[in-house]
Coordinates of C-alpha atoms in Angstrom, one line a residue:
Chain A
X1 CA -19.3 -91.0 -22.0
X2 CA -16.3 -93.2 -22.1
X3 CA -15.6 -96.1 -24.5
X4 CA -15.9 -99.7 -23.6
X5 CA -12.6 -101.4 -22.7
X6 CA -10.2 -102.2 -25.6
X7 CA -6.7 -103.3 -26.2
X8 CA -4.4 -100.7 -27.8
X9 CA -1.5 -101.2 -30.2
X10 CA 0.6 -98.5 -31.8
X11 CA 2.7 -100.2 -34.6
X12 CA 5.5 -98.2 -36.3
X13 CA 5.4 -99.8 -39.7
X14 CA 2.8 -101.0 -42.2
X15 CA 3.9 -104.6 -41.8
X16 CA 3.5 -104.5 -38.0
X17 CA 0.1 -103.0 -38.4
X18 CA -0.9 -105.7 -40.9
X19 CA 0.3 -108.4 -38.6
X20 CA -1.8 -107.0 -35.8
X21 CA -4.9 -106.8 -38.0
X22 CA -4.3 -110.3 -39.2
X23 CA -3.9 -111.6 -35.6
X24 CA -7.1 -109.9 -34.3
X25 CA -9.3 -110.1 -37.4
X26 CA -12.7 -108.6 -37.2
X27 CA -12.2 -107.6 -33.5
X28 CA -9.6 -105.1 -34.6
X29 CA -10.2 -101.6 -35.9
X30 CA -7.5 -99.4 -37.3
X31 CA -7.4 -95.9 -35.7
X32 CA -6.5 -93.1 -38.1
X33 CA -7.4 -89.5 -37.2
X34 CA -10.1 -90.7 -34.8
X35 CA -12.5 -88.0 -35.8
X36 CA -15.4 -90.4 -36.3
X37 CA -14.3 -93.6 -34.6
X38 CA -13.5 -92.0 -31.2
X39 CA -16.9 -90.2 -30.8
X40 CA -18.6 -93.4 -32.0
X41 CA -16.7 -95.4 -29.3
X42 CA -17.5 -92.8 -26.6
X43 CA -21.2 -93.0 -27.5
X44 CA -20.6 -96.8 -27.4
X45 CA -22.0 -97.0 -31.0
X46 CA -18.7 -98.8 -31.8
X47 CA -17.0 -101.3 -29.4
X48 CA -13.9 -102.6 -31.1
X49 CA -11.9 -104.9 -28.8
X50 CA -8.6 -103.9 -30.3
X51 CA -7.4 -100.6 -31.7
X52 CA -4.5 -100.5 -34.1
X53 CA -3.3 -96.9 -34.0
X54 CA -1.7 -96.0 -37.3
X55 CA -0.5 -92.6 -36.2
X56 CA 3.1 -93.8 -35.7
X57 CA 3.2 -95.2 -39.2
X58 CA 5.0 -92.3 -40.8
X59 CA 5.3 -94.1 -44.1
X60 CA 1.6 -93.8 -44.8
X61 CA 1.6 -90.0 -44.9
X62 CA 2.5 -88.5 -48.3
X63 CA 1.2 -86.7 -51.4
X64 CA 3.1 -87.7 -54.6
X65 CA 2.8 -87.0 -58.3
X66 CA 1.9 -90.3 -59.9
X67 CA 2.4 -89.8 -63.6
X68 CA 0.2 -86.8 -64.1
X69 CA -2.2 -88.1 -61.4
X70 CA -1.8 -88.3 -57.7
X71 CA -0.9 -90.8 -55.0
X72 CA -1.9 -90.0 -51.5
X73 CA -1.0 -92.1 -48.4
X74 CA -3.9 -93.2 -46.3
X75 CA -2.6 -91.4 -43.1
X76 CA -2.2 -88.0 -44.9
X77 CA -4.0 -85.4 -42.9
X78 CA -6.9 -83.7 -44.6
X79 CA -5.4 -80.3 -43.8
X80 CA -2.2 -81.3 -45.7
X81 CA -4.3 -82.2 -48.8
X82 CA -6.2 -78.9 -48.4
X83 CA -2.9 -76.9 -48.4
X84 CA -1.1 -78.9 -51.1
X85 CA -0.2 -77.1 -54.3
X86 CA 0.3 -80.4 -56.0
X87 CA -3.3 -81.4 -55.1
X88 CA -4.6 -78.0 -56.3
X89 CA -2.9 -78.6 -59.7
X90 CA -3.5 -82.3 -60.2
X91 CA -6.9 -82.7 -58.5
X92 CA -8.6 -79.4 -58.2
X93 CA -11.9 -81.1 -57.4
X94 CA -10.3 -82.6 -54.3
X95 CA -8.8 -79.3 -53.3
X96 CA -12.2 -77.5 -53.7
X97 CA -14.0 -80.1 -51.5
X98 CA -11.5 -80.0 -48.6
X99 CA -12.7 -76.8 -46.9
X100 CA -16.2 -78.3 -46.7
X101 CA -15.0 -81.1 -44.4
X102 CA -16.0 -80.1 -40.9
X103 CA -13.6 -77.5 -39.3
X104 CA -9.9 -76.9 -39.6
X105 CA -9.3 -78.5 -36.2
X106 CA -10.9 -81.7 -37.4
X107 CA -9.1 -81.6 -40.7
X108 CA -5.8 -81.2 -38.8
X109 CA -6.4 -84.7 -37.3
X110 CA -8.7 -86.3 -39.8
X111 CA -7.0 -88.4 -42.6
X112 CA -7.9 -89.1 -46.2
X113 CA -7.8 -92.9 -45.7
X114 CA -9.8 -92.7 -42.4
X115 CA -12.6 -90.8 -44.0
X116 CA -12.8 -93.1 -47.1
X117 CA -12.6 -96.3 -45.1
X118 CA -15.3 -95.0 -42.7
X119 CA -17.5 -94.5 -45.7
X120 CA -20.0 -92.1 -44.1
X121 CA -22.6 -91.3 -46.8
X122 CA -22.5 -87.7 -45.7
X123 CA -18.7 -87.4 -46.1
X124 CA -17.2 -85.4 -48.9
X125 CA -14.2 -87.6 -49.7
X126 CA -16.1 -90.7 -50.8
X127 CA -18.1 -88.7 -53.3
X128 CA -15.0 -86.9 -54.6
X129 CA -13.2 -90.3 -54.9
X130 CA -16.1 -91.7 -56.8
X131 CA -16.3 -88.8 -59.2
X132 CA -12.5 -88.9 -59.9
X133 CA -12.4 -92.7 -60.5
X134 CA -10.0 -93.1 -57.6
X135 CA -8.4 -96.5 -57.0
X136 CA -7.9 -97.8 -53.5
X137 CA -4.8 -99.8 -52.6
X138 CA -5.6 -102.4 -49.8
X139 CA -2.9 -104.4 -48.1
X140 CA -3.0 -107.4 -45.9
X141 CA -0.4 -110.0 -44.7
X142 CA -1.2 -112.1 -47.7
X143 CA -0.7 -109.4 -50.3
X144 CA -2.3 -106.3 -51.8
X145 CA -5.0 -105.5 -54.3
X146 CA -6.4 -102.4 -56.0
X147 CA -10.1 -101.7 -55.7
X148 CA -11.8 -99.2 -58.1
X149 CA -14.0 -96.6 -56.4
X150 CA -17.2 -98.1 -57.9
X151 CA -16.5 -101.3 -56.0
X152 CA -15.0 -99.8 -52.8
X153 CA -18.2 -98.3 -51.3
X154 CA -20.6 -101.1 -50.3
X155 CA -23.3 -99.2 -48.3
X156 CA -23.8 -97.4 -45.0
X157 CA -20.4 -97.3 -43.3
X158 CA -19.4 -100.4 -45.4
X159 CA -16.5 -100.9 -47.8
X160 CA -15.0 -103.7 -49.8
X161 CA -12.1 -103.9 -47.2
X162 CA -12.0 -107.4 -45.6
X163 CA -11.0 -108.0 -41.9
X164 CA -7.2 -107.9 -41.8
X165 CA -7.1 -105.5 -44.8
X166 CA -5.8 -102.0 -44.5
X167 CA -6.3 -99.1 -46.9
X168 CA -2.8 -97.8 -47.5
X169 CA -3.0 -95.5 -50.5
X170 CA -5.4 -93.9 -53.0
X171 CA -4.5 -93.2 -56.6
X172 CA -6.3 -90.4 -58.5
X173 CA -5.9 -90.6 -62.2
X174 CA -5.3 -87.5 -64.3
X175 CA -8.2 -85.9 -66.1
X176 CA -8.2 -85.7 -69.9
X177 CA -7.7 -82.4 -71.6
X178 CA -10.7 -80.0 -71.7
X179 CA -12.0 -81.3 -68.4
X180 CA -13.6 -79.2 -65.7
X181 CA -14.7 -80.0 -62.1
X182 CA -16.8 -78.5 -59.4
X183 CA -17.7 -79.3 -55.8
X184 CA -20.8 -77.8 -54.1
X185 CA -22.6 -78.7 -50.9
X186 CA -25.2 -77.2 -48.6
X187 CA -25.1 -77.7 -44.8
X188 CA -27.1 -76.2 -42.0
X189 CA -24.1 -74.5 -40.5
X190 CA -20.6 -74.1 -41.8
X191 CA -18.8 -77.4 -40.9
X192 CA -21.9 -79.5 -40.4
X193 CA -22.6 -82.6 -42.4
X194 CA -24.0 -81.7 -45.8
X195 CA -27.7 -81.9 -46.4
X196 CA -26.7 -82.6 -50.0
X197 CA -23.4 -82.3 -51.8
X198 CA -22.3 -82.8 -55.3
X199 CA -18.9 -83.5 -57.0
X200 CA -19.0 -83.0 -60.8
X201 CA -16.4 -83.9 -63.5
X202 CA -17.0 -83.1 -67.1
X203 CA -14.8 -83.6 -70.2
X204 CA -15.5 -81.9 -73.5
X205 CA -14.6 -83.3 -76.9
X206 CA -12.8 -81.4 -79.7
X207 CA -16.1 -79.9 -80.9
X208 CA -16.9 -78.6 -77.4
X209 CA -19.6 -81.2 -76.6
X210 CA -19.8 -83.2 -73.4
X211 CA -17.7 -86.3 -74.0
X212 CA -17.9 -87.7 -70.4
X213 CA -19.5 -86.7 -67.2
X214 CA -19.3 -88.1 -63.7
X215 CA -21.5 -86.6 -61.0
X216 CA -21.3 -88.1 -57.5
X217 CA -23.7 -87.1 -54.8
X218 CA -23.4 -87.3 -51.0
X219 CA -26.0 -87.4 -48.2
X220 CA -28.6 -88.9 -50.4
X221 CA -28.2 -92.6 -49.9
X222 CA -26.3 -95.4 -48.1
X223 CA -23.0 -94.2 -49.6
X224 CA -21.8 -91.9 -52.4
X225 CA -24.2 -92.1 -55.3
X226 CA -23.0 -91.9 -58.9
X227 CA -25.6 -90.0 -60.9
X228 CA -25.5 -92.2 -64.0
X229 CA -28.9 -91.1 -65.3
X230 CA -27.8 -87.5 -65.2
X231 CA -24.7 -88.5 -67.2
X232 CA -26.7 -90.0 -70.0
X233 CA -28.6 -86.7 -70.3
X234 CA -25.2 -84.9 -70.8
X235 CA -23.5 -87.3 -73.2
X236 CA -22.8 -85.8 -76.6
X237 CA -24.6 -82.6 -75.8
X238 CA -23.3 -79.0 -76.0
X239 CA -23.0 -77.4 -72.6
X240 CA -25.9 -75.0 -72.0
X241 CA -27.9 -73.8 -69.0
X242 CA -30.9 -75.9 -70.2
X243 CA -28.7 -79.0 -70.4
X244 CA -27.4 -78.6 -66.9
X245 CA -30.9 -78.0 -65.6
X246 CA -32.2 -81.2 -67.3
X247 CA -29.3 -83.2 -65.9
X248 CA -30.0 -81.9 -62.4
X249 CA -33.7 -82.7 -62.7
X250 CA -32.9 -86.2 -64.0
X251 CA -30.4 -86.8 -61.1
X252 CA -33.1 -85.7 -58.6
X253 CA -35.9 -87.9 -60.1
X254 CA -33.9 -91.0 -61.3
X255 CA -30.6 -91.3 -59.6
X256 CA -31.4 -90.8 -55.9
X257 CA -33.9 -92.0 -53.3
X258 CA -32.8 -89.7 -50.5
X259 CA -33.7 -90.2 -46.8
X260 CA -35.7 -88.0 -44.6
X261 CA -34.2 -87.0 -41.2
X262 CA -34.6 -84.3 -38.6
X263 CA -32.6 -81.8 -40.8
X264 CA -34.2 -82.3 -44.2
X265 CA -37.1 -84.0 -45.8
X266 CA -36.6 -86.4 -48.7
X267 CA -38.5 -83.9 -51.0
X268 CA -36.2 -81.1 -49.9
X269 CA -33.1 -83.2 -50.5
X270 CA -34.4 -84.0 -54.0
X271 CA -34.7 -80.3 -54.7
X272 CA -31.2 -79.7 -53.5
X273 CA -29.9 -82.5 -55.7
X274 CA -31.5 -80.8 -58.8
X275 CA -30.3 -77.3 -57.9
X276 CA -26.8 -78.2 -56.7
X277 CA -26.2 -80.6 -59.6
X278 CA -27.2 -77.9 -62.1
X279 CA -25.0 -75.4 -60.4
X280 CA -22.0 -77.7 -60.2
X281 CA -22.3 -78.7 -63.8
X282 CA -22.6 -75.1 -65.0
X283 CA -19.4 -74.4 -63.1
X284 CA -17.6 -77.5 -64.3
X285 CA -18.5 -76.8 -67.9
X286 CA -17.3 -73.2 -67.6
X287 CA -14.0 -74.4 -66.2
X288 CA -13.7 -77.1 -68.9
X289 CA -14.2 -74.4 -71.6
X290 CA -11.7 -72.1 -70.0
X291 CA -9.1 -74.7 -69.0
X292 CA -6.2 -75.2 -71.4
X293 CA -4.1 -77.6 -69.3
X294 CA -4.7 -81.4 -69.4
X295 CA -5.4 -81.5 -65.7
X296 CA -8.5 -79.4 -65.8
X297 CA -9.0 -75.9 -64.6
X298 CA -7.9 -74.8 -61.2
X299 CA -11.0 -73.4 -59.4
X300 CA -10.8 -69.6 -59.5
X301 CA -12.8 -69.1 -56.4
X302 CA -11.0 -71.6 -54.2
X303 CA -10.9 -70.1 -50.7
X304 CA -7.4 -69.4 -49.4
X305 CA -6.6 -71.7 -46.5
X306 CA -7.3 -69.9 -43.3
Chain B
X1 CA -23.1 -55.1 2.5
X2 CA -20.2 -54.6 4.9
X3 CA -17.1 -52.5 4.9
X4 CA -14.3 -54.8 6.1
X5 CA -11.5 -53.5 8.4
X6 CA -9.1 -53.9 5.4
X7 CA -11.2 -51.3 3.5
X8 CA -12.7 -53.8 1.1
X9 CA -16.5 -53.7 0.6
X10 CA -18.2 -57.0 0.7
X11 CA -21.6 -57.3 -1.0
X12 CA -23.8 -60.4 -1.0
X13 CA -26.9 -60.7 -3.1
X14 CA -29.5 -63.4 -3.5
X15 CA -29.9 -62.9 -7.2
X16 CA -28.3 -65.8 -9.2
X17 CA -25.8 -65.1 -11.9
X18 CA -24.9 -67.0 -15.1
X19 CA -22.4 -64.6 -16.7
X20 CA -24.5 -61.5 -17.0
X21 CA -21.7 -59.3 -15.5
X22 CA -23.3 -58.9 -12.1
X23 CA -19.9 -58.9 -10.3
X24 CA -18.9 -55.9 -12.3
X25 CA -22.1 -54.0 -12.6
X26 CA -23.1 -54.3 -8.9
X27 CA -19.6 -53.4 -7.9
X28 CA -19.8 -50.3 -10.1
X29 CA -23.1 -49.2 -8.4
X30 CA -21.6 -49.6 -4.9
X31 CA -18.3 -48.0 -5.8
X32 CA -20.0 -44.9 -7.1
X33 CA -22.0 -44.4 -3.9
X34 CA -19.1 -45.1 -1.5
X35 CA -16.3 -43.5 -3.5
X36 CA -14.2 -46.6 -3.6
X37 CA -12.4 -48.3 -6.4
X38 CA -14.5 -50.9 -8.3
X39 CA -11.8 -53.5 -7.7
X40 CA -12.3 -53.1 -3.9
X41 CA -16.0 -54.2 -4.0
X42 CA -16.2 -58.0 -3.6
X43 CA -19.6 -59.3 -4.9
X44 CA -20.9 -62.7 -3.8
X45 CA -24.0 -64.4 -5.3
X46 CA -25.6 -67.8 -5.0
X47 CA -24.4 -68.5 -1.4
X48 CA -27.3 -68.8 1.1
X49 CA -24.8 -68.6 4.0
X50 CA -24.0 -65.1 2.9
X51 CA -27.6 -64.1 2.0
X52 CA -30.5 -66.4 2.1
X53 CA -33.3 -64.5 0.3
X54 CA -33.1 -64.8 -3.4
X55 CA -34.2 -66.1 -6.7
X56 CA -32.9 -66.5 -10.2
X57 CA -31.9 -64.0 -12.7
X58 CA -34.8 -63.7 -15.1
X59 CA -37.4 -61.3 -16.4
X60 CA -35.0 -58.4 -16.5
X61 CA -34.5 -58.2 -12.7
X62 CA -30.7 -58.1 -12.4
X63 CA -30.0 -54.4 -12.7
X64 CA -33.5 -53.2 -11.9
X65 CA -34.2 -55.1 -8.7
X66 CA -30.9 -56.4 -7.4
X67 CA -29.0 -53.4 -8.7
X68 CA -31.4 -51.0 -6.9
X69 CA -31.2 -53.0 -3.7
X70 CA -27.4 -52.8 -3.9
X71 CA -27.6 -49.1 -4.3
X72 CA -30.0 -48.8 -1.4
X73 CA -27.7 -50.8 0.8
X74 CA -24.7 -48.7 -0.3
X75 CA -26.7 -45.5 0.6
X76 CA -27.3 -46.8 4.1
X77 CA -23.7 -47.8 4.6
X78 CA -22.7 -44.4 3.3
X79 CA -25.0 -42.8 5.9
X80 CA -23.2 -44.8 8.6
X81 CA -19.8 -43.8 7.3
X82 CA -20.8 -40.2 7.3
X83 CA -22.2 -40.4 10.8
X84 CA -19.1 -42.0 12.2
X85 CA -16.7 -39.9 10.2
X86 CA -18.5 -36.8 11.3
X87 CA -17.8 -37.7 14.9
X88 CA -14.2 -38.8 14.3
X89 CA -13.2 -35.8 12.1
X90 CA -15.3 -33.3 14.2
X91 CA -17.0 -32.0 11.1
X92 CA -20.6 -31.7 9.9
X93 CA -21.7 -34.5 7.6
X94 CA -22.5 -31.9 4.9
X95 CA -18.9 -31.0 4.8
X96 CA -17.6 -34.6 4.3
X97 CA -16.5 -36.1 1.0
X98 CA -16.1 -39.8 0.2
X99 CA -13.4 -40.4 -2.4
X100 CA -10.6 -42.8 -3.0
X101 CA -11.7 -45.2 -0.2
X102 CA -11.5 -42.4 2.4
X103 CA -13.5 -39.7 4.0
X104 CA -12.2 -36.2 4.3
X105 CA -13.4 -32.7 5.1
X106 CA -14.1 -30.7 1.9
X107 CA -11.0 -28.7 0.9
X108 CA -8.7 -30.8 3.2
X109 CA -8.1 -34.1 1.3
X110 CA -4.8 -34.7 3.2
X111 CA -6.5 -35.2 6.6
X112 CA -8.9 -38.0 5.9
X113 CA -9.7 -41.3 7.4
X114 CA -9.9 -44.6 5.4
X115 CA -13.1 -46.6 5.3
X116 CA -11.1 -49.5 6.7
X117 CA -10.0 -47.4 9.7
X118 CA -13.7 -46.3 10.2
X119 CA -14.8 -50.0 10.0
X120 CA -12.4 -50.8 12.9
X121 CA -13.8 -47.9 14.9
X122 CA -17.3 -49.2 14.2
X123 CA -16.4 -52.6 15.8
X124 CA -18.5 -52.8 19.0
X125 CA -15.5 -54.3 20.9
X126 CA -13.9 -50.9 20.7
X127 CA -16.8 -49.2 22.4
X128 CA -18.2 -47.6 19.3
X129 CA -21.8 -48.5 19.7
X130 CA -23.2 -45.5 21.4
X131 CA -26.9 -45.2 22.2
X132 CA -28.9 -44.9 19.0
X133 CA -26.3 -46.4 16.7
X134 CA -25.6 -49.9 15.3
X135 CA -22.2 -51.7 15.1
X136 CA -20.3 -52.0 11.9
X137 CA -20.4 -50.3 8.6
X138 CA -23.0 -52.6 7.2
X139 CA -26.6 -52.6 5.9
X140 CA -29.1 -54.9 4.4
X141 CA -31.6 -53.5 1.9
X142 CA -34.3 -54.7 -0.4
X143 CA -36.0 -53.4 -3.5
X144 CA -39.4 -54.4 -4.8
X145 CA -40.7 -52.3 -7.7
X146 CA -44.4 -51.7 -8.1
X147 CA -44.1 -52.6 -11.8
X148 CA -41.5 -53.9 -14.2
X149 CA -39.4 -51.4 -16.1
X150 CA -39.8 -52.4 -19.8
X151 CA -36.9 -51.8 -22.1
X152 CA -37.6 -50.7 -25.6
X153 CA -35.7 -51.0 -28.9
X154 CA -35.8 -51.5 -32.6
X155 CA -34.1 -54.4 -34.5
X156 CA -33.4 -54.4 -38.2
X157 CA -32.1 -57.3 -40.2
X158 CA -31.0 -57.7 -43.8
X159 CA -31.2 -61.3 -45.1
X160 CA -30.4 -63.0 -48.3
X161 CA -32.5 -66.0 -49.2
X162 CA -31.6 -68.4 -52.0
X163 CA -35.1 -69.1 -53.4
X164 CA -34.0 -72.4 -54.9
X165 CA -32.3 -73.9 -51.8
X166 CA -34.2 -71.9 -49.1
X167 CA -30.9 -71.2 -47.5
X168 CA -30.8 -68.0 -45.5
X169 CA -27.9 -65.8 -44.8
X170 CA -28.0 -62.8 -42.5
X171 CA -26.1 -60.0 -44.1
X172 CA -26.6 -57.2 -41.5
X173 CA -28.1 -56.8 -38.1
X174 CA -28.7 -53.5 -36.3
X175 CA -30.1 -52.9 -32.8
X176 CA -31.0 -49.6 -31.4
X177 CA -32.2 -50.1 -27.8
X178 CA -33.1 -48.3 -24.7
X179 CA -32.4 -49.9 -21.3
X180 CA -32.6 -46.7 -19.4
X181 CA -29.4 -45.8 -17.6
X182 CA -26.5 -47.8 -19.0
X183 CA -24.4 -49.0 -16.1
X184 CA -21.7 -50.7 -18.2
X185 CA -21.8 -50.2 -22.0
X186 CA -19.6 -53.3 -22.7
X187 CA -21.9 -55.6 -20.6
X188 CA -25.0 -54.0 -22.3
X189 CA -23.5 -54.7 -25.8
X190 CA -22.6 -58.2 -24.7
X191 CA -26.2 -58.8 -23.5
X192 CA -27.6 -57.6 -26.8
X193 CA -25.1 -59.6 -28.9
X194 CA -25.8 -62.8 -26.9
X195 CA -29.5 -62.2 -27.0
X196 CA -29.4 -61.8 -30.8
X197 CA -27.4 -65.0 -31.1
X198 CA -30.0 -66.8 -29.0
X199 CA -32.8 -65.2 -31.1
X200 CA -31.2 -66.4 -34.3
X201 CA -30.9 -69.8 -32.8
X202 CA -34.6 -69.8 -31.9
X203 CA -35.5 -68.5 -35.4
X204 CA -33.5 -70.8 -37.6
X205 CA -31.5 -73.5 -35.8
X206 CA -32.7 -74.7 -32.4
X207 CA -35.5 -77.2 -32.2
X208 CA -36.1 -80.3 -30.0
X209 CA -37.3 -83.1 -32.3
X210 CA -39.2 -86.1 -30.9
X211 CA -40.4 -89.2 -32.6
X212 CA -43.9 -90.5 -32.1
X213 CA -42.8 -92.5 -29.1
X214 CA -41.5 -89.4 -27.4
X215 CA -37.9 -90.2 -27.9
X216 CA -35.8 -87.1 -28.3
X217 CA -34.0 -87.4 -31.6
X218 CA -31.4 -84.7 -31.3
X219 CA -30.0 -85.0 -27.8
X220 CA -26.4 -84.0 -28.7
X221 CA -24.9 -80.8 -29.9
X222 CA -24.1 -82.5 -33.2
X223 CA -27.8 -82.6 -34.0
X224 CA -29.2 -79.9 -31.8
X225 CA -28.0 -76.9 -33.7
X226 CA -26.8 -73.9 -31.8
X227 CA -25.7 -70.9 -33.9
X228 CA -22.0 -70.6 -33.9
X229 CA -19.6 -67.7 -34.6
X230 CA -19.9 -68.4 -38.3
X231 CA -23.8 -68.2 -38.2
X232 CA -24.2 -65.0 -36.2
X233 CA -23.5 -61.7 -38.0
X234 CA -21.7 -58.8 -36.4
X235 CA -24.4 -57.1 -34.4
X236 CA -24.3 -53.3 -34.7
X237 CA -25.7 -51.6 -31.6
X238 CA -26.6 -48.1 -30.6
X239 CA -27.8 -46.9 -27.2
X240 CA -30.6 -44.5 -26.3
X241 CA -30.8 -43.6 -22.6
X242 CA -34.3 -42.8 -21.3
X243 CA -34.2 -43.3 -17.5
X244 CA -37.0 -45.3 -16.0
X245 CA -39.1 -43.4 -13.4
X246 CA -39.8 -46.7 -11.7
X247 CA -36.5 -47.2 -9.8
X248 CA -33.9 -44.8 -8.3
X249 CA -31.2 -45.7 -10.9
X250 CA -33.4 -45.3 -13.9
X251 CA -32.5 -48.7 -15.1
X252 CA -34.5 -51.1 -17.3
X253 CA -33.7 -54.7 -18.1
X254 CA -31.3 -55.4 -20.9
X255 CA -31.4 -59.2 -21.0
X256 CA -34.4 -59.5 -23.2
X257 CA -33.8 -56.7 -25.7
X258 CA -31.6 -58.9 -27.8
X259 CA -33.6 -62.1 -28.1
X260 CA -37.3 -61.2 -28.1
X261 CA -37.7 -59.5 -31.5
X262 CA -35.3 -61.7 -33.4
X263 CA -37.6 -64.6 -34.3
X264 CA -40.4 -62.5 -35.6
X265 CA -38.0 -60.2 -37.4
X266 CA -36.3 -63.1 -39.1
X267 CA -39.6 -64.5 -40.3
X268 CA -40.6 -61.1 -41.7
X269 CA -37.3 -60.5 -43.3
X270 CA -37.4 -63.9 -45.0
X271 CA -41.0 -63.2 -46.1
X272 CA -39.9 -59.9 -47.5
X273 CA -36.9 -61.3 -49.3
X274 CA -39.2 -63.9 -51.0
X275 CA -41.3 -60.9 -52.2
X276 CA -44.2 -61.6 -54.4
X277 CA -44.7 -65.3 -53.6
X278 CA -47.5 -64.5 -51.3
X279 CA -45.8 -66.5 -48.6
X280 CA -46.8 -65.7 -45.0
X281 CA -44.5 -67.1 -42.3
X282 CA -46.2 -67.5 -39.0
X283 CA -43.9 -69.8 -37.3
X284 CA -40.4 -70.4 -35.9
X285 CA -38.1 -72.2 -35.7
X286 CA -37.6 -72.3 -39.4
X287 CA -35.0 -74.4 -41.3
X288 CA -34.2 -74.5 -45.0
X289 CA -36.2 -77.7 -45.2
X290 CA -39.3 -76.2 -43.5
X291 CA -38.9 -73.0 -45.5
X292 CA -38.8 -75.1 -48.7
X293 CA -42.2 -76.7 -47.6
X294 CA -43.7 -73.3 -46.9
X295 CA -42.6 -71.9 -50.3
X296 CA -44.0 -75.0 -52.1
X297 CA -47.3 -74.6 -50.2
X298 CA -47.6 -70.9 -51.2
X299 CA -47.1 -71.7 -54.9

């Protein structure tokens, strides 16, 4: 199918883009990589009257060290993040999750900001952003504000962004010493939306016990789900297979109320939450124990970019 | 089938084609009978102006039925070629050889006559139609076998099942098959590979899902899952050639050998991988979610 008629603008700067978004308000939709918006328009599930194409806004495409954390421009292609040595060092969880996003062709076009602002509950980046306590920088003609990940995702395809506001950057803080991360997901076929995915971050204290844990799940709700019940199971405990299992079971029974769809029943998704959370935690703990650097361990089994 | 004055052989068949390699395989059959280059045989399908009897390609009838008809037509044209060449070259038919797009007397390849030149001489305007003969180097032939020629084969599959997630990965897939005489090994391998891919789709991915109002829920290829290159293992194939007695070429169908056993094989392999759970799988298509339910029920 073809999209409904729309007006098209291709600004060259952030200010021009913000002016257009202010002028057209809720009728306008920013176009980033177009990997979700364009199919939705072609199916006529989305009918924006105005498209503000950000692809000419070169200033929004960057990956920078930000202290010992990371700053990533909203229009940075997913493939650039996947291939970035800086990302691999400073945010190994993000690096590990990237190959699970669809296919290389899609990651070549798809952007970090586009995926986050689209807020698909099955997408990898929102869960990773939530697990890493990412902050979202939103700009409009009236100013800018920083939104924490916990407040950014509001529900199915909904974020805290107001009409006229544009996501321009995300900031990923550094992880404390003795931290480890892991990303795991299961999909029907390679590149499909995950049936369930999990992003795990753990930090050990000086005695080797779990000081902090953040587990974010995808494809189990209206948005990325922070498994806070699972985190309470982990707090203050020494890493062990039994602990990871208990946290996984708790996440499955208390943290999620997953949907049924044609690809997976709710009961099956719950099982995947328990199994994948356990496996991700085991891997994250192992990396936290091995890792010496303050940025957490670089995943040893990260696939080379193809 | 017609030999054109330019020397090209024109073959029209009523069997439909959707990528099975008919243009190549039928050309090979004809080229072998007439002693011409395969590239000089022009095959036409799906055009009722060229040939109006016909049906689709299914039930393993491409090589067996249409291929045998092509061969029969080629043999009749060959007979006309020999008849005319025998007159032109003043030699007995038994002494004539068809090779390289020409006819020559055995032992004298220099003094031949091309099929194109013979086609010109067979044109009735040149007075070639003598009593008891027909114009042109052309023939129409049909083939209707008494019974189907059933291919046989053995498939073996090695799967790895994650008992916790019910995810299945196919580690190895081997097919030894017998489609009688192999006309073109590359096409036969391709048919087997494509068939196995379809079979894997039937077994683990493809399913039309309707809601209670009859609305199809997966009407796009985003939700109707076809196996892709990353989901289909490398298929190892080996040929056995036991000619069928039921048609002159000894061919059997190859289109079904890849797809038919795959679903049952997949279910049995998964059952075997899950070992002592007592699980008996009697259905396809499976999915990890469905397999999870079956494993839970068997507990």
